[in-house]
C-alpha cells in the first residue's frame, strides 16, 4: 500500500478497489452499457435539431417536422430512461461494494491484538468504518461511472462537431488545451487538499467522541472552557481545510465557464460571418447544433473536475481503509486444540512481558493453579496483576516463557476455544445498549431466557432483575448507564456464570460498590467459583481470606505466595498491606 500523496490518481489503488465489484459484474457491465448509450443519445439531440432547422423548419416541410419531432421525443425518452437506470444502479453498486468492504474491515479489526486498539484512536477507527466508507461508495455512484459517461459524451460531441463542420471544430478545439491544463492543475491541488480534509475530519471525530465519552470528567474538573477552546482550534483547522477546497473550486469553475462561453461566441461570430458572406456552407442548424455540442464538450469538463474531486476523496478514503486492512496485527491462531474439555490447570513458567518494546511489565512470573483452586493476586496498582489476566486470555503475546492450560501451551489452543473456557468479570463492566438478557447471553443461541433465569436464581440476582421495569427485557442503554456500578457488576457475574467456564477471573470485581451490592456479589462469587479454577484480583484483602493460594506482586514480580494465614505469619509485604488496610477500615 502506497502512502498518501499528491498524485492525481493512484491506478494500483483503483485496481484493488475494482476487485470488490467482481460479485456484481452484471450490474457493473449494465451501468457501463448505460453510459455508452447515454453518450449516443446525447449527440443524437443536436444532430436531430440541426435536421429540424435546416431540413424542416426553414424549408417549411410540415411532414418532416412531425417525423423528426417524434424521433427526437423518442430519443429524449430513451435518454431519460437510461439516465434513471444509470443513476440507480451506479448507486446500488456503490452501496453493495461499501457493504462488502465494511464487513471485511470489521471482521479484520475483530481479530486485532489489543495492542492495536491501545495505540489507535477510537474516533479515527469509527471514521474509517463509517464516513470513509461512504466516500468509497461515492467513487461508483458519483465518481468513476459519471466521469466515464461524461468522457464518452465529450468524444461523441467532438466527433459530431468534426463531421458537421471541421473549421468550426478547429476553433473550439483550440480552446481545449486551456481548460485541460486548468483541470489538471485543479485535480492535483484538490488531491492534496482532500488528504488534509480527511485528516481534519478524523481529528474532529476523535476529539468529539472522546470528550462526549468523558463528559463527566470534563465537568468534574471544570475543563469546559479549556475543552471548548481546544475544540474551537480543531474546528478552525477543519474549516480551513475545507475552505482550501472551496478556494480551488472558486478559481477553476469561473475559468471553465469563461472558456466555454468564449467558444460559443467564436462559433456564432465566425459561423454567422461566413454564412452572411456566403463563403461557407455553414447553415443555421449547424450553428445551433454547435452551441449544444459546445455545452456537451465543456460542461462535462467542469463536471469531470467536480466528480474527480469526489473520486479523489473516495480514493483517499479507500487508501486509509486499505491501510487498516493491510495491518498485520492479528494474534497467531494456528493452534489445533479446539473443543476439548478443559479441567482448569494453569501454569505460568518464567513469563516475561512488556506492552512496549524494551519496557517489561512482568519479570519472570511463575506460578501454578490446580483445577478447582481459587488463586488470589494482590499488590499495588501497576504491579502487573491485570496483565496476567490479559496474557491468560492471549490478548497479547508474551515475550518469553510459557503459559500452560491443562499442560498444553496456550498457543496450541484455537483462540476461540481457549477464550470460551475462560470467563472474566472486570471492575469496569461494559454493557451494550441492549436488554439485560442479551447482555448476559451476548445473543448466544445455545443459552435461552430460562437458562438465564435459573442461573440468576442460583447466584441470588433474580429478584434484583425482576424489580427492574420489564425485568430481563429492560434496556440498560449505552454502557449500562441505567444501572448502578454494583448492578452492572451483578449482570457481569451472571454473564460469566451462564457461560459455564472452566476458568473464572474476577478482576477487582468487588471494588467501588455499595455494601448491599457487595453482599450480593460475595454470594455470587461463592457460587460461581464453586468447582472451577478461579483467579481473583482484589484490593480488599478481606474478600480473599478463603483463597487456596495468594500471590503477592510488586513491580512485576511475585514476591510472596501462600495462604492468608501463612502470609500473615511471615510478616512481610502482604502483612504490611493487610495491617494498613485494617487500620484504614478501623479509622473509617
mmCIF file with all atom_site columns, N, CA and C in Angstrom, residues 210-236:
data_model
loop_
_atom_site.group_PDB
_atom_site.id
_atom_site.type_symbol
_atom_site.label_atom_id
_atom_site.label_alt_id
_atom_site.label_comp_id
_atom_site.label_asym_id
_atom_site.label_entity_id
_atom_site.label_seq_id
_atom_site.pdbx_PDB_ins_code
_atom_site.Cartn_x
_atom_site.Cartn_y
_atom_site.Cartn_z
_atom_site.occupancy
_atom_site.B_iso_or_equiv
_atom_site.pdbx_formal_charge
_atom_site.auth_seq_id
_atom_site.auth_comp_id
_atom_site.auth_asym_id
_atom_site.auth_atom_id
_atom_site.pdbx_PDB_model_num
ATOM 1  N N  . UNK A 1 210 ? -14.222 11.397 22.193 1.00 0.00 ? 210 UNK A N  1
ATOM 2  C CA . UNK A 1 210 ? -13.555 11.244 23.489 1.00 0.00 ? 210 UNK A CA 1
ATOM 3  C C  . UNK A 1 210 ? -14.151 12.165 24.542 1.00 0.00 ? 210 UNK A C  1
ATOM 4  N N  . UNK A 1 211 ? -14.455 13.394 24.149 1.00 0.00 ? 211 UNK A N  1
ATOM 5  C CA . UNK A 1 211 ? -14.993 14.351 25.138 1.00 0.00 ? 211 UNK A CA 1
ATOM 6  C C  . UNK A 1 211 ? -16.406 13.993 25.553 1.00 0.00 ? 211 UNK A C  1
ATOM 7  N N  . UNK A 1 212 ? -17.194 13.495 24.623 1.00 0.00 ? 212 UNK A N  1
ATOM 8  C CA . UNK A 1 212 ? -18.551 13.075 24.988 1.00 0.00 ? 212 UNK A CA 1
ATOM 9  C C  . UNK A 1 212 ? -18.489 11.866 25.921 1.00 0.00 ? 212 UNK A C  1
ATOM 10 N N  . UNK A 1 213 ? -17.601 10.914 25.598 1.00 0.00 ? 213 UNK A N  1
ATOM 11 C CA . UNK A 1 213 ? -17.459 9.726  26.447 1.00 0.00 ? 213 UNK A CA 1
ATOM 12 C C  . UNK A 1 213 ? -16.941 10.094 27.839 1.00 0.00 ? 213 UNK A C  1
ATOM 13 N N  . UNK A 1 214 ? -16.079 11.120 27.899 1.00 0.00 ? 214 UNK A N  1
ATOM 14 C CA . UNK A 1 214 ? -15.518 11.518 29.192 1.00 0.00 ? 214 UNK A CA 1
ATOM 15 C C  . UNK A 1 214 ? -16.107 12.803 29.731 1.00 0.00 ? 214 UNK A C  1
ATOM 16 N N  . UNK A 1 215 ? -17.381 13.078 29.395 1.00 0.00 ? 215 UNK A N  1
ATOM 17 C CA . UNK A 1 215 ? -18.015 14.335 29.798 1.00 0.00 ? 215 UNK A CA 1
ATOM 18 C C  . UNK A 1 215 ? -18.049 14.507 31.315 1.00 0.00 ? 215 UNK A C  1
ATOM 19 N N  . UNK A 1 216 ? -18.193 13.408 32.034 1.00 0.00 ? 216 UNK A N  1
ATOM 20 C CA . UNK A 1 216 ? -18.237 13.509 33.494 1.00 0.00 ? 216 UNK A CA 1
ATOM 21 C C  . UNK A 1 216 ? -16.924 14.059 34.046 1.00 0.00 ? 216 UNK A C  1
ATOM 22 N N  . UNK A 1 217 ? -15.806 13.599 33.490 1.00 0.00 ? 217 UNK A N  1
ATOM 23 C CA . UNK A 1 217 ? -14.502 14.091 33.930 1.00 0.00 ? 217 UNK A CA 1
ATOM 24 C C  . UNK A 1 217 ? -14.327 15.556 33.562 1.00 0.00 ? 217 UNK A C  1
ATOM 25 N N  . UNK A 1 218 ? -14.779 15.894 32.339 1.00 0.00 ? 218 UNK A N  1
ATOM 26 C CA . UNK A 1 218 ? -14.672 17.289 31.883 1.00 0.00 ? 218 UNK A CA 1
ATOM 27 C C  . UNK A 1 218 ? -15.385 18.224 32.848 1.00 0.00 ? 218 UNK A C  1
ATOM 28 N N  . UNK A 1 219 ? -16.598 17.834 33.268 1.00 0.00 ? 219 UNK A N  1
ATOM 29 C CA . UNK A 1 219 ? -17.390 18.696 34.148 1.00 0.00 ? 219 UNK A CA 1
ATOM 30 C C  . UNK A 1 219 ? -16.898 18.646 35.589 1.00 0.00 ? 219 UNK A C  1
ATOM 31 N N  . UNK A 1 220 ? -16.465 17.470 36.041 1.00 0.00 ? 220 UNK A N  1
ATOM 32 C CA . UNK A 1 220 ? -15.975 17.359 37.408 1.00 0.00 ? 220 UNK A CA 1
ATOM 33 C C  . UNK A 1 220 ? -14.760 18.253 37.639 1.00 0.00 ? 220 UNK A C  1
ATOM 34 N N  . UNK A 1 221 ? -13.886 18.335 36.657 1.00 0.00 ? 221 UNK A N  1
ATOM 35 C CA . UNK A 1 221 ? -12.666 19.121 36.799 1.00 0.00 ? 221 UNK A CA 1
ATOM 36 C C  . UNK A 1 221 ? -12.775 20.492 36.126 1.00 0.00 ? 221 UNK A C  1
ATOM 37 N N  . UNK A 1 222 ? -14.021 20.895 35.871 1.00 0.00 ? 222 UNK A N  1
ATOM 38 C CA . UNK A 1 222 ? -14.341 22.218 35.297 1.00 0.00 ? 222 UNK A CA 1
ATOM 39 C C  . UNK A 1 222 ? -13.418 22.575 34.125 1.00 0.00 ? 222 UNK A C  1
ATOM 40 N N  . UNK A 1 223 ? -13.342 21.644 33.164 1.00 0.00 ? 223 UNK A N  1
ATOM 41 C CA . UNK A 1 223 ? -12.497 21.854 31.992 1.00 0.00 ? 223 UNK A CA 1
ATOM 42 C C  . UNK A 1 223 ? -13.322 22.314 30.781 1.00 0.00 ? 223 UNK A C  1
ATOM 43 N N  . UNK A 1 224 ? -14.536 22.795 31.045 1.00 0.00 ? 224 UNK A N  1
ATOM 44 C CA . UNK A 1 224 ? -15.406 23.182 29.928 1.00 0.00 ? 224 UNK A CA 1
ATOM 45 C C  . UNK A 1 224 ? -14.751 24.235 29.029 1.00 0.00 ? 224 UNK A C  1
ATOM 46 N N  . UNK A 1 225 ? -14.167 25.265 29.629 1.00 0.00 ? 225 UNK A N  1
ATOM 47 C CA . UNK A 1 225 ? -13.570 26.342 28.821 1.00 0.00 ? 225 UNK A CA 1
ATOM 48 C C  . UNK A 1 225 ? -12.335 25.836 28.073 1.00 0.00 ? 225 UNK A C  1
ATOM 49 N N  . UNK A 1 226 ? -11.523 25.048 28.748 1.00 0.00 ? 226 UNK A N  1
ATOM 50 C CA . UNK A 1 226 ? -10.309 24.516 28.116 1.00 0.00 ? 226 UNK A CA 1
ATOM 51 C C  . UNK A 1 226 ? -10.672 23.651 26.912 1.00 0.00 ? 226 UNK A C  1
ATOM 52 N N  . UNK A 1 227 ? -11.648 22.735 27.117 1.00 0.00 ? 227 UNK A N  1
ATOM 53 C CA . UNK A 1 227 ? -12.053 21.844 26.029 1.00 0.00 ? 227 UNK A CA 1
ATOM 54 C C  . UNK A 1 227 ? -12.752 22.612 24.922 1.00 0.00 ? 227 UNK A C  1
ATOM 55 N N  . UNK A 1 228 ? -13.504 23.651 25.295 1.00 0.00 ? 228 UNK A N  1
ATOM 56 C CA . UNK A 1 228 ? -14.178 24.476 24.296 1.00 0.00 ? 228 UNK A CA 1
ATOM 57 C C  . UNK A 1 228 ? -13.156 25.213 23.429 1.00 0.00 ? 228 UNK A C  1
ATOM 58 N N  . UNK A 1 229 ? -12.112 25.736 24.059 1.00 0.00 ? 229 UNK A N  1
ATOM 59 C CA . UNK A 1 229 ? -11.053 26.426 23.313 1.00 0.00 ? 229 UNK A CA 1
ATOM 60 C C  . UNK A 1 229 ? -10.314 25.452 22.392 1.00 0.00 ? 229 UNK A C  1
ATOM 61 N N  . UNK A 1 230 ? -10.073 24.243 22.906 1.00 0.00 ? 230 UNK A N  1
ATOM 62 C CA . UNK A 1 230 ? -9.399  23.234 22.095 1.00 0.00 ? 230 UNK A CA 1
ATOM 63 C C  . UNK A 1 230 ? -10.270 22.833 20.904 1.00 0.00 ? 230 UNK A C  1
ATOM 64 N N  . UNK A 1 231 ? -11.557 22.695 21.163 1.00 0.00 ? 231 UNK A N  1
ATOM 65 C CA . UNK A 1 231 ? -12.482 22.345 20.078 1.00 0.00 ? 231 UNK A CA 1
ATOM 66 C C  . UNK A 1 231 ? -12.529 23.456 19.036 1.00 0.00 ? 231 UNK A C  1
ATOM 67 N N  . UNK A 1 232 ? -12.510 24.704 19.510 1.00 0.00 ? 232 UNK A N  1
ATOM 68 C CA . UNK A 1 232 ? -12.517 25.833 18.572 1.00 0.00 ? 232 UNK A CA 1
ATOM 69 C C  . UNK A 1 232 ? -11.280 25.787 17.667 1.00 0.00 ? 232 UNK A C  1
ATOM 70 N N  . UNK A 1 233 ? -10.149 25.426 18.245 1.00 0.00 ? 233 UNK A N  1
ATOM 71 C CA . UNK A 1 233 ? -8.900  25.343 17.485 1.00 0.00 ? 233 UNK A CA 1
ATOM 72 C C  . UNK A 1 233 ? -8.974  24.221 16.433 1.00 0.00 ? 233 UNK A C  1
ATOM 73 N N  . UNK A 1 234 ? -9.468  23.044 16.855 1.00 0.00 ? 234 UNK A N  1
ATOM 74 C CA . UNK A 1 234 ? -9.591  21.915 15.925 1.00 0.00 ? 234 UNK A CA 1
ATOM 75 C C  . UNK A 1 234 ? -10.613 22.224 14.842 1.00 0.00 ? 234 UNK A C  1
ATOM 76 N N  . UNK A 1 235 ? -11.714 22.848 15.253 1.00 0.00 ? 235 UNK A N  1
ATOM 77 C CA . UNK A 1 235 ? -12.771 23.197 14.300 1.00 0.00 ? 235 UNK A CA 1
ATOM 78 C C  . UNK A 1 235 ? -12.271 24.221 13.277 1.00 0.00 ? 235 UNK A C  1
ATOM 79 N N  . UNK A 1 236 ? -11.399 25.127 13.713 1.00 0.00 ? 236 UNK A N  1
ATOM 80 C CA . UNK A 1 236 ? -10.831 26.124 12.806 1.00 0.00 ? 236 UNK A CA 1
ATOM 81 C C  . UNK A 1 236 ? -9.952  25.444 11.746 1.00 0.00 ? 236 UNK A C  1
#
